[in-house]
PDB file of C-alpha atoms and ligand atoms in Angstrom:
ATOM      1  CA  MET D   1       0.346  -3.746 -46.539  1.00 59.00           C
ATOM      2  CA  THR D   2      -0.930  -7.075 -45.293  1.00 75.00           C
ATOM      3  CA  GLU D   3      -0.889  -7.497 -41.529  1.00 89.00           C
ATOM      4  CA  LEU D   4       1.145 -10.283 -39.957  1.00 93.00           C
ATOM      5  CA  SER D   5      -0.975 -12.664 -37.925  1.00 94.00           C
ATOM      6  CA  GLN D   6      -0.202 -13.323 -34.264  1.00 92.00           C
ATOM      7  CA  THR D   7       1.244 -16.679 -35.288  1.00 93.00           C
ATOM      8  CA  ALA D   8       3.469 -15.159 -37.956  1.00 95.00           C
ATOM      9  CA  LEU D   9       4.679 -12.533 -35.402  1.00 95.00           C
ATOM     10  CA  LEU D  10       5.469 -15.228 -32.849  1.00 94.00           C
ATOM     11  CA  HIS D  11       7.447 -17.057 -35.482  1.00 95.00           C
ATOM     12  CA  GLU D  12       9.296 -14.009 -36.754  1.00 95.00           C
ATOM     13  CA  LEU D  13      10.237 -12.810 -33.290  1.00 97.00           C
ATOM     14  CA  GLU D  14      11.237 -16.190 -31.847  1.00 97.00           C
ATOM     15  CA  PRO D  15      15.006 -15.729 -32.524  1.00 98.00           C
ATOM     16  CA  VAL D  16      14.843 -12.277 -30.949  1.00 98.00           C
ATOM     17  CA  VAL D  17      13.181 -13.780 -27.906  1.00 98.00           C
ATOM     18  CA  ALA D  18      15.835 -16.473 -27.719  1.00 98.00           C
ATOM     19  CA  LYS D  19      18.632 -13.890 -27.912  1.00 98.00           C
ATOM     20  CA  ASN D  20      17.137 -11.548 -25.367  1.00 98.00           C
ATOM     21  CA  LEU D  21      16.275 -14.429 -23.045  1.00 98.00           C
ATOM     22  CA  ASP D  22      20.015 -15.326 -23.026  1.00 98.00           C
ATOM     23  CA  ARG D  23      20.876 -11.689 -22.486  1.00 98.00           C
ATOM     24  CA  HIS D  24      18.423 -11.476 -19.599  1.00 98.00           C
ATOM     25  CA  LEU D  25      19.668 -14.639 -17.945  1.00 98.00           C
ATOM     26  CA  SER D  26      23.289 -13.467 -18.172  1.00 98.00           C
ATOM     27  CA  MET D  27      22.399 -10.018 -16.676  1.00 97.00           C
ATOM     28  CA  ALA D  28      19.865 -10.951 -13.978  1.00 97.00           C
ATOM     29  CA  LYS D  29      21.427 -11.287 -10.590  1.00 94.00           C
ATOM     30  CA  GLU D  30      20.142 -13.982  -8.233  1.00 97.00           C
ATOM     31  CA  TRP D  31      18.730 -12.454  -5.024  1.00 98.00           C
ATOM     32  CA  PHE D  32      16.827 -13.636  -2.044  1.00 98.00           C
ATOM     33  CA  PRO D  33      13.809 -11.863  -0.638  1.00 97.00           C
ATOM     34  CA  HIS D  34      14.473 -13.073   2.934  1.00 97.00           C
ATOM     35  CA  GLU D  35      17.788 -11.188   3.026  1.00 98.00           C
ATOM     36  CA  TYR D  36      15.933  -7.884   2.616  1.00 98.00           C
ATOM     37  CA  VAL D  37      13.510  -8.337   5.535  1.00 98.00           C
ATOM     38  CA  PRO D  38      14.482  -7.375   9.121  1.00 98.00           C
ATOM     39  CA  TRP D  39      12.947 -10.451  10.697  1.00 98.00           C
ATOM     40  CA  SER D  40      14.145  -9.772  14.234  1.00 98.00           C
ATOM     41  CA  GLU D  41      11.954  -6.645  14.341  1.00 96.00           C
ATOM     42  CA  GLY D  42       8.832  -8.806  13.945  1.00 97.00           C
ATOM     43  CA  ARG D  43       6.303  -9.616  16.608  1.00 97.00           C
ATOM     44  CA  THR D  44       3.463 -12.106  16.706  1.00 98.00           C
ATOM     45  CA  PHE D  45       0.028 -10.654  15.828  1.00 98.00           C
ATOM     46  CA  ASP D  46      -3.258 -11.193  17.529  1.00 98.00           C
ATOM     47  CA  GLY D  47      -5.580 -14.015  16.361  1.00 97.00           C
ATOM     48  CA  PRO D  48      -4.848 -17.712  16.856  1.00 98.00           C
ATOM     49  CA  LEU D  49      -1.371 -17.032  18.241  1.00 98.00           C
ATOM     50  CA  GLY D  50      -2.536 -14.447  20.752  1.00 98.00           C
ATOM     51  CA  GLY D  51       0.011 -11.776  19.991  1.00 98.00           C
ATOM     52  CA  GLU D  52      -0.489  -8.056  19.605  1.00 98.00           C
ATOM     53  CA  ALA D  53      -2.885  -6.471  17.186  1.00 98.00           C
ATOM     54  CA  TRP D  54      -1.573  -3.957  14.675  1.00 98.00           C
ATOM     55  CA  SER D  55      -2.109  -0.386  15.647  1.00 97.00           C
ATOM     56  CA  GLU D  56      -1.548   2.868  13.810  1.00 95.00           C
ATOM     57  CA  GLY D  57       1.450   3.786  16.001  1.00 96.00           C
ATOM     58  CA  ASP D  58       3.347   0.639  14.906  1.00 97.00           C
ATOM     59  CA  SER D  59       4.260   2.119  11.550  1.00 95.00           C
ATOM     60  CA  THR D  60       7.152   4.481  11.284  1.00 94.00           C
ATOM     61  CA  LEU D  61       6.741   5.173   7.582  1.00 97.00           C
ATOM     62  CA  PRO D  62       5.243   8.373   6.228  1.00 96.00           C
ATOM     63  CA  GLU D  63       1.533   8.021   5.182  1.00 96.00           C
ATOM     64  CA  VAL D  64       2.350   8.611   1.526  1.00 97.00           C
ATOM     65  CA  ALA D  65       5.021   5.916   1.528  1.00 98.00           C
ATOM     66  CA  ARG D  66       2.485   3.502   2.973  1.00 97.00           C
ATOM     67  CA  THR D  67      -0.029   4.377   0.250  1.00 96.00           C
ATOM     68  CA  ALA D  68       2.577   3.884  -2.504  1.00 97.00           C
ATOM     69  CA  LEU D  69       3.763   0.588  -1.013  1.00 98.00           C
ATOM     70  CA  ILE D  70       0.201  -0.748  -0.845  1.00 97.00           C
ATOM     71  CA  VAL D  71      -0.417   0.251  -4.466  1.00 96.00           C
ATOM     72  CA  ASN D  72       2.854  -1.294  -5.605  1.00 97.00           C
ATOM     73  CA  LEU D  73       2.254  -4.518  -3.694  1.00 98.00           C
ATOM     74  CA  LEU D  74      -1.379  -4.921  -4.862  1.00 97.00           C
ATOM     75  CA  THR D  75      -0.106  -4.337  -8.396  1.00 96.00           C
ATOM     76  CA  GLU D  76       2.449  -7.099  -7.958  1.00 97.00           C
ATOM     77  CA  ASP D  77      -0.241  -9.303  -6.345  1.00 96.00           C
ATOM     78  CA  ASN D  78      -2.242  -9.447  -9.562  1.00 96.00           C
ATOM     79  CA  LEU D  79       0.480 -11.521 -11.209  1.00 97.00           C
ATOM     80  CA  PRO D  80      -1.855 -14.438 -12.056  1.00 97.00           C
ATOM     81  CA  SER D  81      -3.784 -12.088 -14.305  1.00 95.00           C
ATOM     82  CA  TYR D  82      -0.651 -10.822 -16.017  1.00 95.00           C
ATOM     83  CA  HIS D  83       0.639 -14.348 -16.401  1.00 96.00           C
ATOM     84  CA  HIS D  84      -2.602 -15.387 -17.951  1.00 96.00           C
ATOM     85  CA  GLN D  85      -2.373 -12.550 -20.454  1.00 94.00           C
ATOM     86  CA  ILE D  86       1.168 -13.148 -21.665  1.00 94.00           C
ATOM     87  CA  ALA D  87       0.943 -16.970 -21.462  1.00 95.00           C
ATOM     88  CA  SER D  88      -2.176 -16.779 -23.706  1.00 94.00           C
ATOM     89  CA  LEU D  89      -0.420 -14.557 -26.173  1.00 94.00           C
ATOM     90  CA  PHE D  90       3.112 -16.030 -26.116  1.00 95.00           C
ATOM     91  CA  GLY D  91       2.273 -19.714 -25.676  1.00 94.00           C
ATOM     92  CA  PRO D  92       4.173 -22.406 -23.859  1.00 94.00           C
ATOM     93  CA  ASP D  93       6.702 -23.295 -26.535  1.00 94.00           C
ATOM     94  CA  GLY D  94      10.368 -22.506 -27.129  1.00 95.00           C
ATOM     95  CA  ALA D  95      12.001 -19.361 -25.920  1.00 97.00           C
ATOM     96  CA  TRP D  96       8.604 -17.629 -25.630  1.00 97.00           C
ATOM     97  CA  GLY D  97       7.434 -20.206 -23.101  1.00 98.00           C
ATOM     98  CA  THR D  98      10.689 -20.098 -21.189  1.00 98.00           C
ATOM     99  CA  TRP D  99      10.475 -16.299 -20.875  1.00 98.00           C
ATOM    100  CA  VAL D 100       6.860 -16.477 -19.619  1.00 98.00           C
ATOM    101  CA  GLY D 101       7.930 -18.859 -16.840  1.00 98.00           C
ATOM    102  CA  ARG D 102      11.078 -16.994 -15.918  1.00 98.00           C
ATOM    103  CA  TRP D 103       9.399 -13.595 -15.921  1.00 98.00           C
ATOM    104  CA  THR D 104       6.546 -14.893 -13.800  1.00 98.00           C
ATOM    105  CA  ALA D 105       8.973 -16.398 -11.236  1.00 98.00           C
ATOM    106  CA  GLU D 106      10.870 -13.148 -10.954  1.00 98.00           C
ATOM    107  CA  GLU D 107       7.683 -11.085 -10.514  1.00 98.00           C
ATOM    108  CA  GLY D 108       6.501 -13.548  -7.859  1.00 98.00           C
ATOM    109  CA  ARG D 109       9.523 -12.637  -5.835  1.00 98.00           C
ATOM    110  CA  HIS D 110       8.487  -9.004  -5.740  1.00 98.00           C
ATOM    111  CA  GLY D 111       5.194  -9.533  -4.027  1.00 98.00           C
ATOM    112  CA  THR D 112       6.665 -11.966  -1.557  1.00 97.00           C
ATOM    113  CA  ALA D 113       9.520  -9.637  -0.561  1.00 98.00           C
ATOM    114  CA  ILE D 114       7.387  -6.502  -0.168  1.00 98.00           C
ATOM    115  CA  ARG D 115       4.643  -8.306   1.803  1.00 98.00           C
ATOM    116  CA  ASP D 116       7.173  -9.859   4.155  1.00 98.00           C
ATOM    117  CA  TYR D 117       8.763  -6.435   4.733  1.00 98.00           C
ATOM    118  CA  LEU D 118       5.493  -4.735   5.360  1.00 98.00           C
ATOM    119  CA  THR D 119       4.237  -7.453   7.745  1.00 98.00           C
ATOM    120  CA  VAL D 120       7.389  -7.853   9.766  1.00 98.00           C
ATOM    121  CA  THR D 121       7.927  -4.105  10.209  1.00 98.00           C
ATOM    122  CA  ARG D 122       4.202  -3.523  10.904  1.00 98.00           C
ATOM    123  CA  SER D 123       4.299  -0.742   8.343  1.00 98.00           C
ATOM    124  CA  VAL D 124       0.683  -1.209   7.233  1.00 97.00           C
ATOM    125  CA  ASP D 125      -2.509  -2.633   8.687  1.00 98.00           C
ATOM    126  CA  PRO D 126      -2.197  -6.358   7.777  1.00 98.00           C
ATOM    127  CA  VAL D 127      -5.924  -6.929   7.947  1.00 98.00           C
ATOM    128  CA  ALA D 128      -6.774  -4.023   5.621  1.00 97.00           C
ATOM    129  CA  LEU D 129      -3.947  -5.126   3.311  1.00 98.00           C
ATOM    130  CA  GLU D 130      -5.303  -8.707   3.094  1.00 98.00           C
ATOM    131  CA  ARG D 131      -8.840  -7.550   2.515  1.00 97.00           C
ATOM    132  CA  ALA D 132      -7.623  -5.233  -0.214  1.00 96.00           C
ATOM    133  CA  ARG D 133      -5.696  -8.088  -1.828  1.00 97.00           C
ATOM    134  CA  MET D 134      -8.772 -10.251  -1.841  1.00 97.00           C
ATOM    135  CA  VAL D 135     -10.917  -7.637  -3.529  1.00 96.00           C
ATOM    136  CA  HIS D 136      -8.185  -6.714  -6.040  1.00 95.00           C
ATOM    137  CA  MET D 137      -7.250 -10.262  -7.058  1.00 96.00           C
ATOM    138  CA  THR D 138     -10.842 -11.450  -7.164  1.00 96.00           C
ATOM    139  CA  ALA D 139     -11.544  -8.692  -9.682  1.00 95.00           C
ATOM    140  CA  GLY D 140      -8.334  -9.652 -11.531  1.00 94.00           C
ATOM    141  CA  TYR D 141      -6.822  -7.501 -14.239  1.00 92.00           C
ATOM    142  CA  THR D 142      -7.480  -7.200 -17.917  1.00 90.00           C
ATOM    143  CA  ASN D 143      -6.586  -4.450 -20.337  1.00 88.00           C
ATOM    144  CA  SER D 144      -7.701  -3.618 -23.852  1.00 86.00           C
ATOM    145  CA  HIS D 145      -4.434  -5.093 -25.243  1.00 88.00           C
ATOM    146  CA  ASP D 146      -5.185  -8.709 -24.291  1.00 83.00           C
ATOM    147  CA  SER D 147      -5.905  -9.767 -27.854  1.00 87.00           C
ATOM    148  CA  SER D 148      -2.861  -8.203 -29.508  1.00 93.00           C
ATOM    149  CA  MET D 149       0.708  -9.279 -29.036  1.00 94.00           C
ATOM    150  CA  LEU D 150       2.164  -6.019 -30.376  1.00 96.00           C
ATOM    151  CA  ARG D 151      -0.058  -3.860 -28.175  1.00 96.00           C
ATOM    152  CA  SER D 152       0.830  -6.043 -25.212  1.00 96.00           C
ATOM    153  CA  LEU D 153       4.533  -5.757 -25.950  1.00 97.00           C
ATOM    154  CA  ALA D 154       4.258  -1.970 -26.305  1.00 97.00           C
ATOM    155  CA  TYR D 155       2.271  -1.781 -23.109  1.00 96.00           C
ATOM    156  CA  VAL D 156       4.723  -3.748 -21.012  1.00 97.00           C
ATOM    157  CA  SER D 157       7.724  -1.831 -22.392  1.00 98.00           C
ATOM    158  CA  PHE D 158       6.231   1.352 -20.899  1.00 97.00           C
ATOM    159  CA  GLN D 159       4.665  -0.315 -17.849  1.00 97.00           C
ATOM    160  CA  GLU D 160       7.802  -2.125 -16.631  1.00 98.00           C
ATOM    161  CA  LEU D 161       9.717   1.155 -16.772  1.00 98.00           C
ATOM    162  CA  ALA D 162       6.848   2.963 -15.020  1.00 97.00           C
ATOM    163  CA  THR D 163       6.900   0.282 -12.282  1.00 97.00           C
ATOM    164  CA  ARG D 164      10.674   0.605 -11.966  1.00 98.00           C
ATOM    165  CA  ILE D 165      10.438   4.317 -11.325  1.00 97.00           C
ATOM    166  CA  SER D 166       7.522   3.973  -8.946  1.00 97.00           C
ATOM    167  CA  HIS D 167       9.360   1.351  -6.789  1.00 98.00           C
ATOM    168  CA  ARG D 168      12.575   3.296  -6.753  1.00 98.00           C
ATOM    169  CA  ASN D 169      10.936   6.586  -5.760  1.00 98.00           C
ATOM    170  CA  THR D 170       8.758   4.865  -3.171  1.00 98.00           C
ATOM    171  CA  GLY D 171      11.892   3.449  -1.598  1.00 98.00           C
ATOM    172  CA  ARG D 172      13.409   6.902  -1.443  1.00 97.00           C
ATOM    173  CA  ILE D 173      10.497   8.504   0.418  1.00 97.00           C
ATOM    174  CA  THR D 174      10.126   5.761   3.021  1.00 97.00           C
ATOM    175  CA  GLY D 175      13.159   7.153   4.872  1.00 96.00           C
ATOM    176  CA  ASP D 176      14.010   3.549   5.721  1.00 97.00           C
ATOM    177  CA  PRO D 177      17.298   2.325   4.213  1.00 98.00           C
ATOM    178  CA  VAL D 178      16.100  -1.299   4.549  1.00 98.00           C
ATOM    179  CA  CYS D 179      13.008  -0.630   2.463  1.00 98.00           C
ATOM    180  CA  GLU D 180      14.931   1.484   0.027  1.00 98.00           C
ATOM    181  CA  ALA D 181      17.416  -1.329  -0.572  1.00 98.00           C
ATOM    182  CA  LEU D 182      14.648  -3.781  -1.148  1.00 98.00           C
ATOM    183  CA  LEU D 183      12.756  -1.545  -3.524  1.00 98.00           C
ATOM    184  CA  SER D 184      15.961  -0.699  -5.440  1.00 98.00           C
ATOM    185  CA  ARG D 185      16.518  -4.403  -5.853  1.00 98.00           C
ATOM    186  CA  VAL D 186      13.018  -4.889  -7.229  1.00 98.00           C
ATOM    187  CA  ALA D 187      13.406  -1.844  -9.495  1.00 98.00           C
ATOM    188  CA  ALA D 188      16.530  -3.349 -10.976  1.00 98.00           C
ATOM    189  CA  ASP D 189      14.487  -6.427 -12.014  1.00 98.00           C
ATOM    190  CA  GLU D 190      11.766  -4.212 -13.567  1.00 98.00           C
ATOM    191  CA  ASN D 191      14.460  -2.465 -15.548  1.00 98.00           C
ATOM    192  CA  LEU D 192      15.659  -5.735 -17.072  1.00 98.00           C
ATOM    193  CA  HIS D 193      12.076  -6.638 -17.890  1.00 98.00           C
ATOM    194  CA  MET D 194      11.602  -3.375 -19.645  1.00 98.00           C
ATOM    195  CA  VAL D 195      14.759  -3.880 -21.686  1.00 98.00           C
ATOM    196  CA  PHE D 196      13.587  -7.327 -22.758  1.00 98.00           C
ATOM    197  CA  TYR D 197      10.170  -6.097 -23.975  1.00 98.00           C
ATOM    198  CA  ARG D 198      11.615  -2.956 -25.460  1.00 98.00           C
ATOM    199  CA  ASN D 199      14.111  -4.923 -27.517  1.00 98.00           C
ATOM    200  CA  LEU D 200      11.393  -7.223 -28.724  1.00 98.00           C
ATOM    201  CA  LEU D 201       9.119  -4.420 -29.776  1.00 98.00           C
ATOM    202  CA  GLY D 202      12.091  -2.738 -31.421  1.00 97.00           C
ATOM    203  CA  ALA D 203      12.532  -5.897 -33.546  1.00 97.00           C
ATOM    204  CA  ALA D 204       8.813  -5.885 -34.333  1.00 97.00           C
ATOM    205  CA  LEU D 205       9.201  -2.353 -35.662  1.00 96.00           C
ATOM    206  CA  GLU D 206      11.563  -3.818 -38.294  1.00 95.00           C
ATOM    207  CA  VAL D 207       9.441  -6.833 -39.079  1.00 95.00           C
ATOM    208  CA  ALA D 208       6.071  -5.054 -39.223  1.00 96.00           C
ATOM    209  CA  PRO D 209       6.664  -1.311 -39.014  1.00 96.00           C
ATOM    210  CA  ASP D 210       3.115  -0.015 -39.789  1.00 97.00           C
ATOM    211  CA  GLN D 211       1.376  -2.510 -37.558  1.00 97.00           C
ATOM    212  CA  THR D 212       3.810  -1.909 -34.695  1.00 97.00           C
ATOM    213  CA  MET D 213       3.616   1.872 -34.994  1.00 98.00           C
ATOM    214  CA  ARG D 214      -0.154   1.664 -34.748  1.00 97.00           C
ATOM    215  CA  ALA D 215       0.141  -0.555 -31.672  1.00 97.00           C
ATOM    216  CA  ILE D 216       2.406   2.014 -29.964  1.00 98.00           C
ATOM    217  CA  ALA D 217       0.011   4.835 -30.741  1.00 98.00           C
ATOM    218  CA  GLU D 218      -2.966   2.894 -29.425  1.00 97.00           C
ATOM    219  CA  VAL D 219      -1.209   1.900 -26.216  1.00 97.00           C
ATOM    220  CA  LEU D 220      -0.027   5.399 -25.444  1.00 97.00           C
ATOM    221  CA  GLU D 221      -3.426   6.956 -26.037  1.00 96.00           C
ATOM    222  CA  ASP D 222      -5.038   4.495 -23.650  1.00 91.00           C
ATOM    223  CA  PHE D 223      -2.237   4.052 -21.043  1.00 92.00           C
ATOM    224  CA  GLN D 224      -3.310   3.142 -17.538  1.00 90.00           C
ATOM    225  CA  MET D 225      -1.178   1.737 -14.742  1.00 89.00           C
ATOM    226  CA  PRO D 226      -1.962  -1.911 -13.928  1.00 89.00           C
ATOM    227  CA  GLY D 227      -3.088  -0.936 -10.409  1.00 89.00           C
ATOM    228  CA  VAL D 228      -6.051   0.932 -11.893  1.00 89.00           C
ATOM    229  CA  GLY D 229      -8.529  -1.545 -10.374  1.00 89.00           C
ATOM    230  CA  ILE D 230      -7.324  -0.957  -6.793  1.00 91.00           C
ATOM    231  CA  GLU D 231     -10.032   0.502  -4.509  1.00 89.00           C
ATOM    232  CA  GLY D 232      -9.574   4.281  -4.370  1.00 90.00           C
ATOM    233  CA  PHE D 233      -6.914   4.191  -7.081  1.00 93.00           C
ATOM    234  CA  THR D 234      -7.626   7.686  -8.377  1.00 92.00           C
ATOM    235  CA  ARG D 235      -7.231   9.238  -4.948  1.00 93.00           C
ATOM    236  CA  LYS D 236      -4.158   7.213  -4.245  1.00 93.00           C
ATOM    237  CA  SER D 237      -2.521   8.027  -7.565  1.00 93.00           C
ATOM    238  CA  VAL D 238      -3.034  11.757  -6.920  1.00 92.00           C
ATOM    239  CA  THR D 239      -1.269  11.334  -3.529  1.00 93.00           C
ATOM    240  CA  ILE D 240       1.508   9.447  -5.296  1.00 95.00           C
ATOM    241  CA  ALA D 241       1.830  12.109  -8.002  1.00 94.00           C
ATOM    242  CA  LEU D 242       1.848  14.979  -5.494  1.00 94.00           C
ATOM    243  CA  ALA D 243       4.692  13.275  -3.623  1.00 94.00           C
ATOM    244  CA  GLY D 244       6.663  13.022  -6.887  1.00 94.00           C
ATOM    245  CA  ILE D 245       6.730   9.243  -6.825  1.00 96.00           C
ATOM    246  CA  TYR D 246       4.985   8.909 -10.139  1.00 96.00           C
ATOM    247  CA  ASP D 247       3.558  11.851 -11.882  1.00 95.00           C
ATOM    248  CA  LEU D 248       2.817  13.024 -15.442  1.00 95.00           C
ATOM    249  CA  ARG D 249       6.208  14.686 -15.794  1.00 96.00           C
ATOM    250  CA  GLN D 250       7.963  11.402 -14.936  1.00 96.00           C
ATOM    251  CA  HIS D 251       5.549   9.541 -17.193  1.00 97.00           C
ATOM    252  CA  ARG D 252       6.398  11.754 -20.135  1.00 97.00           C
ATOM    253  CA  ASP D 253      10.085  12.436 -19.552  1.00 97.00           C
ATOM    254  CA  ASP D 254      11.291   9.261 -17.835  1.00 97.00           C
ATOM    255  CA  VAL D 255       9.052   6.581 -19.357  1.00 98.00           C
ATOM    256  CA  VAL D 256       7.396   7.467 -22.652  1.00 98.00           C
ATOM    257  CA  ALA D 257      10.034   9.705 -24.272  1.00 98.00           C
ATOM    258  CA  PRO D 258      13.078   7.505 -23.539  1.00 98.00           C
ATOM    259  CA  VAL D 259      11.373   4.319 -24.777  1.00 98.00           C
ATOM    260  CA  LEU D 260      10.253   6.046 -27.965  1.00 98.00           C
ATOM    261  CA  ARG D 261      13.819   7.358 -28.354  1.00 98.00           C
ATOM    262  CA  GLN D 262      15.245   3.857 -28.012  1.00 98.00           C
ATOM    263  CA  TRP D 263      12.912   2.648 -30.780  1.00 98.00           C
ATOM    264  CA  ASP D 264      13.946   5.705 -32.795  1.00 97.00           C
ATOM    265  CA  VAL D 265      10.263   6.065 -33.572  1.00 97.00           C
ATOM    266  CA  PHE D 266      10.588   9.374 -35.293  1.00 97.00           C
ATOM    267  CA  ASN D 267      13.258   8.148 -37.713  1.00 96.00           C
ATOM    268  CA  VAL D 268      11.843   4.762 -38.621  1.00 95.00           C
ATOM    269  CA  ALA D 269      11.985   4.495 -42.447  1.00 91.00           C
ATOM    270  CA  GLY D 270       9.727   2.676 -44.852  1.00 89.00           C
ATOM    271  CA  LEU D 271       6.382   3.431 -43.190  1.00 96.00           C
ATOM    272  CA  GLY D 272       3.217   3.276 -45.237  1.00 96.00           C
ATOM    273  CA  ALA D 273       0.343   5.742 -44.892  1.00 97.00           C
ATOM    274  CA  GLU D 274      -0.986   3.888 -41.829  1.00 96.00           C
ATOM    275  CA  GLY D 275       2.342   3.905 -40.060  1.00 97.00           C
ATOM    276  CA  GLU D 276       2.858   7.608 -40.803  1.00 98.00           C
ATOM    277  CA  ALA D 277      -0.580   8.380 -39.400  1.00 98.00           C
ATOM    278  CA  ALA D 278       0.187   6.422 -36.287  1.00 98.00           C
ATOM    279  CA  ARG D 279       3.525   8.226 -35.867  1.00 98.00           C
ATOM    280  CA  ASP D 280       1.680  11.552 -36.100  1.00 98.00           C
ATOM    281  CA  ARG D 281      -0.660  10.385 -33.365  1.00 98.00           C
ATOM    282  CA  ILE D 282       2.319   9.515 -31.192  1.00 98.00           C
ATOM    283  CA  ALA D 283       3.837  12.956 -31.709  1.00 98.00           C
ATOM    284  CA  ALA D 284       0.477  14.555 -30.861  1.00 98.00           C
ATOM    285  CA  HIS D 285       0.224  12.447 -27.790  1.00 97.00           C
ATOM    286  CA  LEU D 286       3.686  13.496 -26.586  1.00 97.00           C
ATOM    287  CA  GLY D 287       2.663  17.121 -27.104  1.00 97.00           C
ATOM    288  CA  GLY D 288      -0.495  16.574 -25.078  1.00 97.00           C
ATOM    289  CA  LEU D 289       1.483  14.943 -22.292  1.00 96.00           C
ATOM    290  CA  GLU D 290       3.858  17.840 -22.185  1.00 97.00           C
ATOM    291  CA  GLN D 291       0.993  20.244 -21.671  1.00 97.00           C
ATOM    292  CA  ALA D 292      -0.714  18.127 -19.053  1.00 95.00           C
ATOM    293  CA  ALA D 293       2.566  17.584 -17.176  1.00 96.00           C
ATOM    294  CA  SER D 294       3.305  21.305 -17.109  1.00 96.00           C
ATOM    295  CA  ARG D 295      -0.206  22.041 -15.913  1.00 95.00           C
ATOM    296  CA  PHE D 296       0.115  19.505 -13.174  1.00 94.00           C
ATOM    297  CA  GLU D 297       3.463  20.911 -12.075  1.00 94.00           C
ATOM    298  CA  GLU D 298       1.995  24.404 -11.896  1.00 95.00           C
ATOM    299  CA  LYS D 299      -0.869  23.221  -9.819  1.00 93.00           C
ATOM    300  CA  ARG D 300       1.409  21.248  -7.470  1.00 93.00           C
ATOM    301  CA  ASP D 301       3.712  24.293  -7.058  1.00 93.00           C
ATOM    302  CA  ALA D 302       0.733  26.514  -6.302  1.00 93.00           C
ATOM    303  CA  ARG D 303      -0.541  24.028  -3.785  1.00 91.00           C
ATOM    304  CA  ALA D 304       2.863  23.822  -2.115  1.00 90.00           C
ATOM    305  CA  ALA D 305       3.121  27.603  -1.957  1.00 93.00           C
ATOM    306  CA  LYS D 306      -0.324  27.809  -0.373  1.00 93.00           C
ATOM    307  CA  LEU D 307       0.565  25.177   2.226  1.00 90.00           C
ATOM    308  CA  ALA D 308       3.819  26.954   2.971  1.00 92.00           C
ATOM    309  CA  ALA D 309       2.027  30.328   3.404  1.00 92.00           C
ATOM    310  CA  ARG D 310      -0.454  28.709   5.776  1.00 90.00           C
ATOM    311  CA  ALA D 311       2.396  27.230   7.827  1.00 84.00           C
TER     312      ALA D 311
HETATM  313 FE1  LIG P 401       7.363  -6.619 -10.301  1.00 73.67          FE
HETATM  314 FE1  LIG P 402       8.535  -6.503 -14.044  1.00 73.67          FE
END
């Protein structure tokens, strides 16, 4: 089967983008970051204004919540890199271009809101946060899907859902209803983003089934969260997984499996040999994830039991 070029795919999917853009705009609720930040709790910091420096005791959030918030915020901060990637792939024209702009504007709100909250509530060290942002954004973000629209669409379908879950669960463990409300609001946006990309890739499965199936397989086999470039990411992601904010079980059961189910991947008809082979890889990957998730859960349980015994 001949492959569709990027240009042909853009053209084929344009009406689907237009329809889902309309859907998105009708579903998305306007909201204002400033309404989610408890400004009256804020105090001037040291430096040019001569206020009080941040100290460890200022933060009332659990350590793990702070770690997750920093990872989530730095992830949002790399928006220029993500914009560059999708703007390069989708182009500035028509519904594609409108989506790129709208999506970017919505994502921009997330970083603004979370940073304002963290700064006003003195939840994290603002100097360390700013330094981490400089390092992270200077490095920027690229992934191995930059050159392929289908791989990028598959990646963001999973990634937006992963981000939704991560924000929502982070909110829950902060123990702060204000933060939880903010992160639930952000998570609701991420869910709509996921639906947009998921619908688009679902249409691609009809237009170019073999090519799209291969893209899904490749993305799953090589999946990394967009925060992977954050300093100490491995250590931080273990902390986040141990706290049940985002772990392999959630990745498999709440992200990968439901998206595959929505695409009805295992019942797509009319695949050629290449598509069938890709689908087998997807099934094998799911099996591998199941094993890895169970292993992780056993280890986490054993660790919890050991800690409980010590206490
Ligand atoms: Fe976001
Ligand atoms: Fe998003």
